[in-house]
Amino acid sequence: MQNPVVCVAGTPLKTLITGRREESHTPDQRFLSSEHCILCYGKLGTSITETVRLVYCSRSAVVSIHAKWINDGNSSSRRQGVCRPRITKEKGRQRLSRLVKQNQRQTMAQLIAQYNAGSSASVSEHTVKRTLLDMGLCSRRPSRMPLLTKHHRQLRLQWGREHRDWTMDEWKRVAWSDESRFLIHHVDGRVRVRHLPDEQLLPSCTAGHTQAGGGGLWWTFSWAALGPAVVVEQTMKAADYLNIIADQLSPYMAFVFPTGNGIFQQDKAPCYKVRIVLEWFEKHTDEFHLMSWPPNSPDLNPMEHIWDVMERQLRAQTSPCPNISTLRDRSLDIWYNLSPVMY
């Protein structure tokens, strides 16, 4: 006499039907729950008592599942259609994307309210969040960068086109400079913006900031060597900058580019554009040339990367800086000990 087929949770369907248990199974085989086993035995004509013995369930559970199958054709006890609809249709996803693009700074509550206002069926916050993530529209903090007007963006594009074909040897001739201030207005971290990964620098996804007063450091570097770092005690004026480029920059450029083929980069700070400063550069064109630079474009300056590395090292120190003077001293120490691979 053939032994009865024992069906318990985890029994493969093929084993239930054939009565043969295989030693190994492929990863995509589906295993049956106790509920499915009860239904299978019912379809095979097995009695309630025998089913209870085979699946190791209570008699009331077997009777309940069997009765639901007989009456409804489905053993599931979950009410159908009670969940809010998912935004699975392409039209719903497109409409949600349009609402985000109209105002990328709106909150989740505002976005849901707008979507449900023009829809016959409301959607839940969980559904909207899941759909937005699936579409790549994650909520992120706005990228912190200076405000750019349309004219600024045109000048940046023009600068990029003029320099896109530069060779590595040409870039090696550039000496980069920057003035880093320690007192700045930070973007409020509570403001968030939802955008695709390649949209972080769009005007609608950035938060403009302005630099505040206070001292800092002015420094320069090139492919060949680090340049001088000068402490600026207060807001730099044209006379202060003129002293720096005459006393610090000129000797550095003569040392690094003795043939006079060097190119010096500076941004569009007001004190850099004063007439006496521009006249000084014109008188020293035989020593080096001044690079054209688009306004409000610190992100194009590799000095930003070096300053980011230095800032990480400053924050990694165990004791915080008690004042600006200590912060400057530590910054100078990190600057003059930077690894050559950084520049």
PDB file of C-alpha atoms in Angstrom, residues 15-227:
ATOM      1  CA  THR A  15       5.922  16.591  -4.494  1.00  0.00           C
ATOM      2  CA  LEU A  16       2.284  17.004  -3.454  1.00  0.00           C
ATOM      3  CA  ILE A  17       0.924  15.777  -6.789  1.00  0.00           C
ATOM      4  CA  THR A  18       3.371  12.935  -7.462  1.00  0.00           C
ATOM      5  CA  GLY A  19       4.140  11.876  -3.928  1.00  0.00           C
ATOM      6  CA  ARG A  20       7.860  11.892  -4.735  1.00  0.00           C
ATOM      7  CA  ARG A  21      10.239  14.191  -2.890  1.00  0.00           C
ATOM      8  CA  GLU A  22      13.220  15.322  -4.925  1.00  0.00           C
ATOM      9  CA  GLU A  23      16.599  15.842  -3.321  1.00  0.00           C
ATOM     10  CA  SER A  24      17.263  19.258  -4.852  1.00  0.00           C
ATOM     11  CA  HIS A  25      15.097  21.986  -6.286  1.00  0.00           C
ATOM     12  CA  THR A  26      15.738  24.909  -8.524  1.00  0.00           C
ATOM     13  CA  PRO A  27      15.681  28.382  -6.922  1.00  0.00           C
ATOM     14  CA  ASP A  28      12.539  29.442  -8.777  1.00  0.00           C
ATOM     15  CA  GLN A  29      10.325  26.587  -7.491  1.00  0.00           C
ATOM     16  CA  ARG A  30       7.315  27.862  -5.567  1.00  0.00           C
ATOM     17  CA  PHE A  31       6.583  26.383  -2.147  1.00  0.00           C
ATOM     18  CA  LEU A  32       3.087  25.933  -0.798  1.00  0.00           C
ATOM     19  CA  SER A  33       1.770  27.411   2.425  1.00  0.00           C
ATOM     20  CA  SER A  34      -0.430  25.389   4.781  1.00  0.00           C
ATOM     21  CA  GLU A  35      -3.475  27.126   3.295  1.00  0.00           C
ATOM     22  CA  HIS A  36      -2.542  26.005  -0.213  1.00  0.00           C
ATOM     23  CA  CYS A  37      -1.969  22.467   1.011  1.00  0.00           C
ATOM     24  CA  ILE A  38      -5.463  22.395   2.506  1.00  0.00           C
ATOM     25  CA  LEU A  39      -6.936  23.564  -0.806  1.00  0.00           C
ATOM     26  CA  CYS A  40      -4.939  20.966  -2.752  1.00  0.00           C
ATOM     27  CA  TYR A  41      -6.152  18.154  -0.498  1.00  0.00           C
ATOM     28  CA  GLY A  42      -9.702  19.432  -0.859  1.00  0.00           C
ATOM     29  CA  LYS A  43      -9.426  19.329  -4.648  1.00  0.00           C
ATOM     30  CA  LEU A  44      -8.049  15.784  -4.391  1.00  0.00           C
ATOM     31  CA  GLY A  45     -11.115  14.742  -2.370  1.00  0.00           C
ATOM     32  CA  THR A  46      -9.285  14.215   0.917  1.00  0.00           C
ATOM     33  CA  SER A  47     -11.542  14.268   3.970  1.00  0.00           C
ATOM     34  CA  ILE A  48     -11.391  17.024   6.605  1.00  0.00           C
ATOM     35  CA  THR A  49     -10.103  14.612   9.261  1.00  0.00           C
ATOM     36  CA  GLU A  50      -7.356  13.271   7.017  1.00  0.00           C
ATOM     37  CA  THR A  51      -6.376  16.809   5.932  1.00  0.00           C
ATOM     38  CA  VAL A  52      -6.039  17.886   9.586  1.00  0.00           C
ATOM     39  CA  ARG A  53      -3.682  14.976  10.200  1.00  0.00           C
ATOM     40  CA  LEU A  54      -1.573  15.627   7.099  1.00  0.00           C
ATOM     41  CA  VAL A  55      -1.070  19.404   7.363  1.00  0.00           C
ATOM     42  CA  TYR A  56      -0.811  19.569  11.171  1.00  0.00           C
ATOM     43  CA  CYS A  57      -3.454  22.330  11.472  1.00  0.00           C
ATOM     44  CA  SER A  58      -6.443  22.653  13.761  1.00  0.00           C
ATOM     45  CA  ARG A  59      -9.753  21.245  12.535  1.00  0.00           C
ATOM     46  CA  SER A  60     -11.418  24.674  12.747  1.00  0.00           C
ATOM     47  CA  ALA A  61      -8.770  26.200  10.475  1.00  0.00           C
ATOM     48  CA  VAL A  62      -9.180  23.457   7.873  1.00  0.00           C
ATOM     49  CA  VAL A  63     -12.976  23.716   7.978  1.00  0.00           C
ATOM     50  CA  SER A  64     -12.867  27.516   7.654  1.00  0.00           C
ATOM     51  CA  ILE A  65     -10.505  27.514   4.663  1.00  0.00           C
ATOM     52  CA  HIS A  66     -12.397  24.663   3.012  1.00  0.00           C
ATOM     53  CA  ALA A  67     -15.741  26.453   3.486  1.00  0.00           C
ATOM     54  CA  LYS A  68     -14.463  29.710   1.983  1.00  0.00           C
ATOM     55  CA  TRP A  69     -13.170  27.794  -0.997  1.00  0.00           C
ATOM     56  CA  ILE A  70     -16.517  26.051  -1.507  1.00  0.00           C
ATOM     57  CA  ASN A  71     -18.586  29.255  -1.124  1.00  0.00           C
ATOM     58  CA  ASP A  72     -16.399  31.948  -2.714  1.00  0.00           C
ATOM     59  CA  GLY A  73     -13.871  30.042  -4.755  1.00  0.00           C
ATOM     60  CA  ASN A  74     -11.146  31.866  -2.813  1.00  0.00           C
ATOM     61  CA  SER A  75      -9.772  31.130   0.642  1.00  0.00           C
ATOM     62  CA  SER A  76      -8.371  34.646   1.179  1.00  0.00           C
ATOM     63  CA  SER A  77      -9.979  36.515   4.049  1.00  0.00           C
ATOM     64  CA  ARG A  78      -8.759  39.952   2.927  1.00  0.00           C
ATOM     65  CA  ARG A  79     -11.454  42.265   1.674  1.00  0.00           C
ATOM     66  CA  GLN A  80     -10.875  43.021  -1.973  1.00  0.00           C
ATOM     67  CA  GLY A  81     -10.390  46.622  -3.053  1.00  0.00           C
ATOM     68  CA  VAL A  82     -10.029  48.210   0.377  1.00  0.00           C
ATOM     69  CA  CYS A  83      -6.531  49.581  -0.307  1.00  0.00           C
ATOM     70  CA  ARG A  84      -6.016  52.921  -2.023  1.00  0.00           C
ATOM     71  CA  PRO A  85      -5.156  52.629  -5.719  1.00  0.00           C
ATOM     72  CA  ARG A  86      -1.550  52.629  -6.784  1.00  0.00           C
ATOM     73  CA  ILE A  87      -0.323  55.088  -9.390  1.00  0.00           C
ATOM     74  CA  THR A  88       0.524  52.265 -11.732  1.00  0.00           C
ATOM     75  CA  LYS A  89      -0.890  53.695 -14.941  1.00  0.00           C
ATOM     76  CA  GLU A  90       1.449  55.746 -17.075  1.00  0.00           C
ATOM     77  CA  LYS A  91      -0.968  58.685 -17.163  1.00  0.00           C
ATOM     78  CA  GLY A  92      -0.978  58.877 -13.378  1.00  0.00           C
ATOM     79  CA  ARG A  93       2.813  58.823 -13.236  1.00  0.00           C
ATOM     80  CA  GLN A  94       3.057  61.503 -15.922  1.00  0.00           C
ATOM     81  CA  ARG A  95       0.600  63.716 -14.061  1.00  0.00           C
ATOM     82  CA  LEU A  96       2.554  63.318 -10.826  1.00  0.00           C
ATOM     83  CA  SER A  97       5.778  64.191 -12.661  1.00  0.00           C
ATOM     84  CA  ARG A  98       4.178  67.355 -14.079  1.00  0.00           C
ATOM     85  CA  LEU A  99       3.047  68.453 -10.612  1.00  0.00           C
ATOM     86  CA  VAL A 100       6.599  68.025  -9.290  1.00  0.00           C
ATOM     87  CA  LYS A 101       8.100  69.999 -12.183  1.00  0.00           C
ATOM     88  CA  GLN A 102       5.638  72.869 -11.638  1.00  0.00           C
ATOM     89  CA  ASN A 103       7.013  73.451  -8.137  1.00  0.00           C
ATOM     90  CA  GLN A 104       9.955  71.314  -7.082  1.00  0.00           C
ATOM     91  CA  ARG A 105      10.026  72.842  -3.594  1.00  0.00           C
ATOM     92  CA  GLN A 106       6.546  71.851  -2.448  1.00  0.00           C
ATOM     93  CA  THR A 107       6.129  69.504   0.483  1.00  0.00           C
ATOM     94  CA  MET A 108       4.771  65.976   0.273  1.00  0.00           C
ATOM     95  CA  ALA A 109       1.453  67.098   1.790  1.00  0.00           C
ATOM     96  CA  GLN A 110       1.081  69.847  -0.818  1.00  0.00           C
ATOM     97  CA  LEU A 111       1.926  67.456  -3.650  1.00  0.00           C
ATOM     98  CA  ILE A 112      -0.614  64.862  -2.475  1.00  0.00           C
ATOM     99  CA  ALA A 113      -3.302  67.533  -2.070  1.00  0.00           C
ATOM    100  CA  GLN A 114      -2.732  68.746  -5.636  1.00  0.00           C
ATOM    101  CA  TYR A 115      -2.823  65.236  -7.052  1.00  0.00           C
ATOM    102  CA  ASN A 116      -5.986  64.222  -5.208  1.00  0.00           C
ATOM    103  CA  ALA A 117      -7.721  67.506  -6.104  1.00  0.00           C
ATOM    104  CA  GLY A 118      -7.937  66.542  -9.762  1.00  0.00           C
ATOM    105  CA  SER A 119      -8.323  62.784  -9.381  1.00  0.00           C
ATOM    106  CA  SER A 120     -11.448  60.690  -8.996  1.00  0.00           C
ATOM    107  CA  ALA A 121      -9.724  58.383  -6.489  1.00  0.00           C
ATOM    108  CA  SER A 122      -7.383  59.625  -3.762  1.00  0.00           C
ATOM    109  CA  VAL A 123      -3.924  58.175  -3.249  1.00  0.00           C
ATOM    110  CA  SER A 124      -2.015  57.695  -0.011  1.00  0.00           C
ATOM    111  CA  GLU A 125       1.261  59.308   1.030  1.00  0.00           C
ATOM    112  CA  HIS A 126       2.974  55.911   0.931  1.00  0.00           C
ATOM    113  CA  THR A 127       1.835  55.368  -2.661  1.00  0.00           C
ATOM    114  CA  VAL A 128       3.090  58.783  -3.774  1.00  0.00           C
ATOM    115  CA  LYS A 129       6.454  58.321  -2.025  1.00  0.00           C
ATOM    116  CA  ARG A 130       6.941  54.884  -3.562  1.00  0.00           C
ATOM    117  CA  THR A 131       6.033  56.151  -7.036  1.00  0.00           C
ATOM    118  CA  LEU A 132       8.335  59.178  -6.797  1.00  0.00           C
ATOM    119  CA  LEU A 133      11.257  56.999  -5.713  1.00  0.00           C
ATOM    120  CA  ASP A 134      10.539  54.604  -8.566  1.00  0.00           C
ATOM    121  CA  MET A 135      10.650  57.581 -10.964  1.00  0.00           C
ATOM    122  CA  GLY A 136      13.992  58.778  -9.533  1.00  0.00           C
ATOM    123  CA  LEU A 137      12.484  61.940  -8.013  1.00  0.00           C
ATOM    124  CA  CYS A 138      14.112  61.822  -4.597  1.00  0.00           C
ATOM    125  CA  SER A 139      13.834  64.625  -2.049  1.00  0.00           C
ATOM    126  CA  ARG A 140      17.218  66.287  -1.557  1.00  0.00           C
ATOM    127  CA  ARG A 141      18.563  69.475  -0.050  1.00  0.00           C
ATOM    128  CA  PRO A 142      19.250  72.203  -2.623  1.00  0.00           C
ATOM    129  CA  SER A 143      22.838  72.469  -3.797  1.00  0.00           C
ATOM    130  CA  ARG A 144      24.494  75.519  -2.218  1.00  0.00           C
ATOM    131  CA  MET A 145      25.925  77.837  -4.840  1.00  0.00           C
ATOM    132  CA  PRO A 146      25.895  81.559  -5.746  1.00  0.00           C
ATOM    133  CA  LEU A 147      22.853  82.908  -7.517  1.00  0.00           C
ATOM    134  CA  LEU A 148      23.201  82.825 -11.293  1.00  0.00           C
ATOM    135  CA  THR A 149      21.314  85.116 -13.637  1.00  0.00           C
ATOM    136  CA  LYS A 150      20.593  84.266 -17.255  1.00  0.00           C
ATOM    137  CA  HIS A 151      23.554  86.432 -18.294  1.00  0.00           C
ATOM    138  CA  HIS A 152      25.812  84.596 -15.838  1.00  0.00           C
ATOM    139  CA  ARG A 153      24.817  81.234 -17.294  1.00  0.00           C
ATOM    140  CA  GLN A 154      25.521  82.490 -20.817  1.00  0.00           C
ATOM    141  CA  LEU A 155      29.008  83.618 -19.776  1.00  0.00           C
ATOM    142  CA  ARG A 156      29.672  80.248 -18.116  1.00  0.00           C
ATOM    143  CA  LEU A 157      28.640  78.454 -21.293  1.00  0.00           C
ATOM    144  CA  GLN A 158      30.858  80.712 -23.379  1.00  0.00           C
ATOM    145  CA  TRP A 159      33.826  80.081 -21.064  1.00  0.00           C
ATOM    146  CA  GLY A 160      33.269  76.330 -21.261  1.00  0.00           C
ATOM    147  CA  ARG A 161      33.197  76.362 -25.035  1.00  0.00           C
ATOM    148  CA  GLU A 162      36.384  78.430 -25.185  1.00  0.00           C
ATOM    149  CA  HIS A 163      38.282  75.989 -22.976  1.00  0.00           C
ATOM    150  CA  ARG A 164      36.739  72.606 -23.801  1.00  0.00           C
ATOM    151  CA  ASP A 165      39.528  71.714 -26.244  1.00  0.00           C
ATOM    152  CA  TRP A 166      42.400  72.702 -23.980  1.00  0.00           C
ATOM    153  CA  THR A 167      45.117  70.099 -23.590  1.00  0.00           C
ATOM    154  CA  MET A 168      46.546  68.933 -20.283  1.00  0.00           C
ATOM    155  CA  ASP A 169      49.714  70.935 -20.929  1.00  0.00           C
ATOM    156  CA  GLU A 170      47.656  74.107 -21.259  1.00  0.00           C
ATOM    157  CA  TRP A 171      45.845  73.469 -17.965  1.00  0.00           C
ATOM    158  CA  LYS A 172      49.190  72.875 -16.264  1.00  0.00           C
ATOM    159  CA  ARG A 173      50.084  76.497 -17.007  1.00  0.00           C
ATOM    160  CA  VAL A 174      47.194  77.844 -14.913  1.00  0.00           C
ATOM    161  CA  ALA A 175      47.668  79.103 -11.359  1.00  0.00           C
ATOM    162  CA  TRP A 176      44.353  78.948  -9.501  1.00  0.00           C
ATOM    163  CA  SER A 177      43.465  81.314  -6.677  1.00  0.00           C
ATOM    164  CA  ASP A 178      40.661  81.795  -4.192  1.00  0.00           C
ATOM    165  CA  GLU A 179      39.777  83.620  -1.011  1.00  0.00           C
ATOM    166  CA  SER A 180      38.057  81.406   1.558  1.00  0.00           C
ATOM    167  CA  ARG A 181      35.994  83.142   4.198  1.00  0.00           C
ATOM    168  CA  PHE A 182      34.978  81.469   7.426  1.00  0.00           C
ATOM    169  CA  LEU A 183      31.810  83.448   8.153  1.00  0.00           C
ATOM    170  CA  ILE A 184      29.168  82.645   5.552  1.00  0.00           C
ATOM    171  CA  HIS A 185      25.401  82.231   5.462  1.00  0.00           C
ATOM    172  CA  HIS A 186      24.536  78.555   5.272  1.00  0.00           C
ATOM    173  CA  VAL A 187      21.503  77.237   3.477  1.00  0.00           C
ATOM    174  CA  ASP A 188      18.654  76.287   5.795  1.00  0.00           C
ATOM    175  CA  GLY A 189      18.818  72.480   5.958  1.00  0.00           C
ATOM    176  CA  ARG A 190      15.063  72.220   6.424  1.00  0.00           C
ATOM    177  CA  VAL A 191      14.439  73.277   2.807  1.00  0.00           C
ATOM    178  CA  ARG A 192      14.433  70.331   0.423  1.00  0.00           C
ATOM    179  CA  VAL A 193      13.935  70.037  -3.310  1.00  0.00           C
ATOM    180  CA  ARG A 194      12.904  67.037  -5.395  1.00  0.00           C
ATOM    181  CA  HIS A 195      14.842  66.465  -8.617  1.00  0.00           C
ATOM    182  CA  LEU A 196      16.484  63.879 -10.841  1.00  0.00           C
ATOM    183  CA  PRO A 197      20.198  63.070 -10.266  1.00  0.00           C
ATOM    184  CA  ASP A 198      21.370  65.257 -13.179  1.00  0.00           C
ATOM    185  CA  GLU A 199      19.246  68.291 -12.183  1.00  0.00           C
ATOM    186  CA  GLN A 200      21.098  69.351  -9.030  1.00  0.00           C
ATOM    187  CA  LEU A 201      22.515  72.555 -10.560  1.00  0.00           C
ATOM    188  CA  LEU A 202      19.343  73.785 -12.257  1.00  0.00           C
ATOM    189  CA  PRO A 203      18.144  77.180 -10.944  1.00  0.00           C
ATOM    190  CA  SER A 204      14.968  75.579  -9.586  1.00  0.00           C
ATOM    191  CA  CYS A 205      17.045  73.096  -7.562  1.00  0.00           C
ATOM    192  CA  THR A 206      19.632  75.403  -5.999  1.00  0.00           C
ATOM    193  CA  ALA A 207      19.581  77.836  -3.097  1.00  0.00           C
ATOM    194  CA  GLY A 208      21.575  81.028  -3.580  1.00  0.00           C
ATOM    195  CA  HIS A 209      23.752  82.407  -0.815  1.00  0.00           C
ATOM    196  CA  THR A 210      25.902  85.459  -0.240  1.00  0.00           C
ATOM    197  CA  GLN A 211      29.159  85.667   1.656  1.00  0.00           C
ATOM    198  CA  ALA A 212      29.245  87.657   4.866  1.00  0.00           C
ATOM    199  CA  GLY A 213      31.989  89.901   6.179  1.00  0.00           C
ATOM    200  CA  GLY A 214      34.950  88.689   8.127  1.00  0.00           C
ATOM    201  CA  GLY A 215      38.496  87.561   7.502  1.00  0.00           C
ATOM    202  CA  GLY A 216      39.831  84.502   5.828  1.00  0.00           C
ATOM    203  CA  LEU A 217      42.675  83.178   3.703  1.00  0.00           C
ATOM    204  CA  TRP A 218      43.805  83.909   0.159  1.00  0.00           C
ATOM    205  CA  TRP A 219      45.793  81.197  -1.553  1.00  0.00           C
ATOM    206  CA  THR A 220      46.956  80.003  -4.938  1.00  0.00           C
ATOM    207  CA  PHE A 221      48.338  76.804  -6.467  1.00  0.00           C
ATOM    208  CA  SER A 222      49.242  75.294  -9.810  1.00  0.00           C
ATOM    209  CA  TRP A 223      50.175  71.901 -11.217  1.00  0.00           C
ATOM    210  CA  ALA A 224      53.810  72.568 -10.313  1.00  0.00           C
ATOM    211  CA  ALA A 225      53.569  73.639  -6.681  1.00  0.00           C
ATOM    212  CA  LEU A 226      51.483  75.070  -3.888  1.00  0.00           C
ATOM    213  CA  GLY A 227      51.575  78.824  -3.705  1.00  0.00           C
TER     214      GLY A 227
END
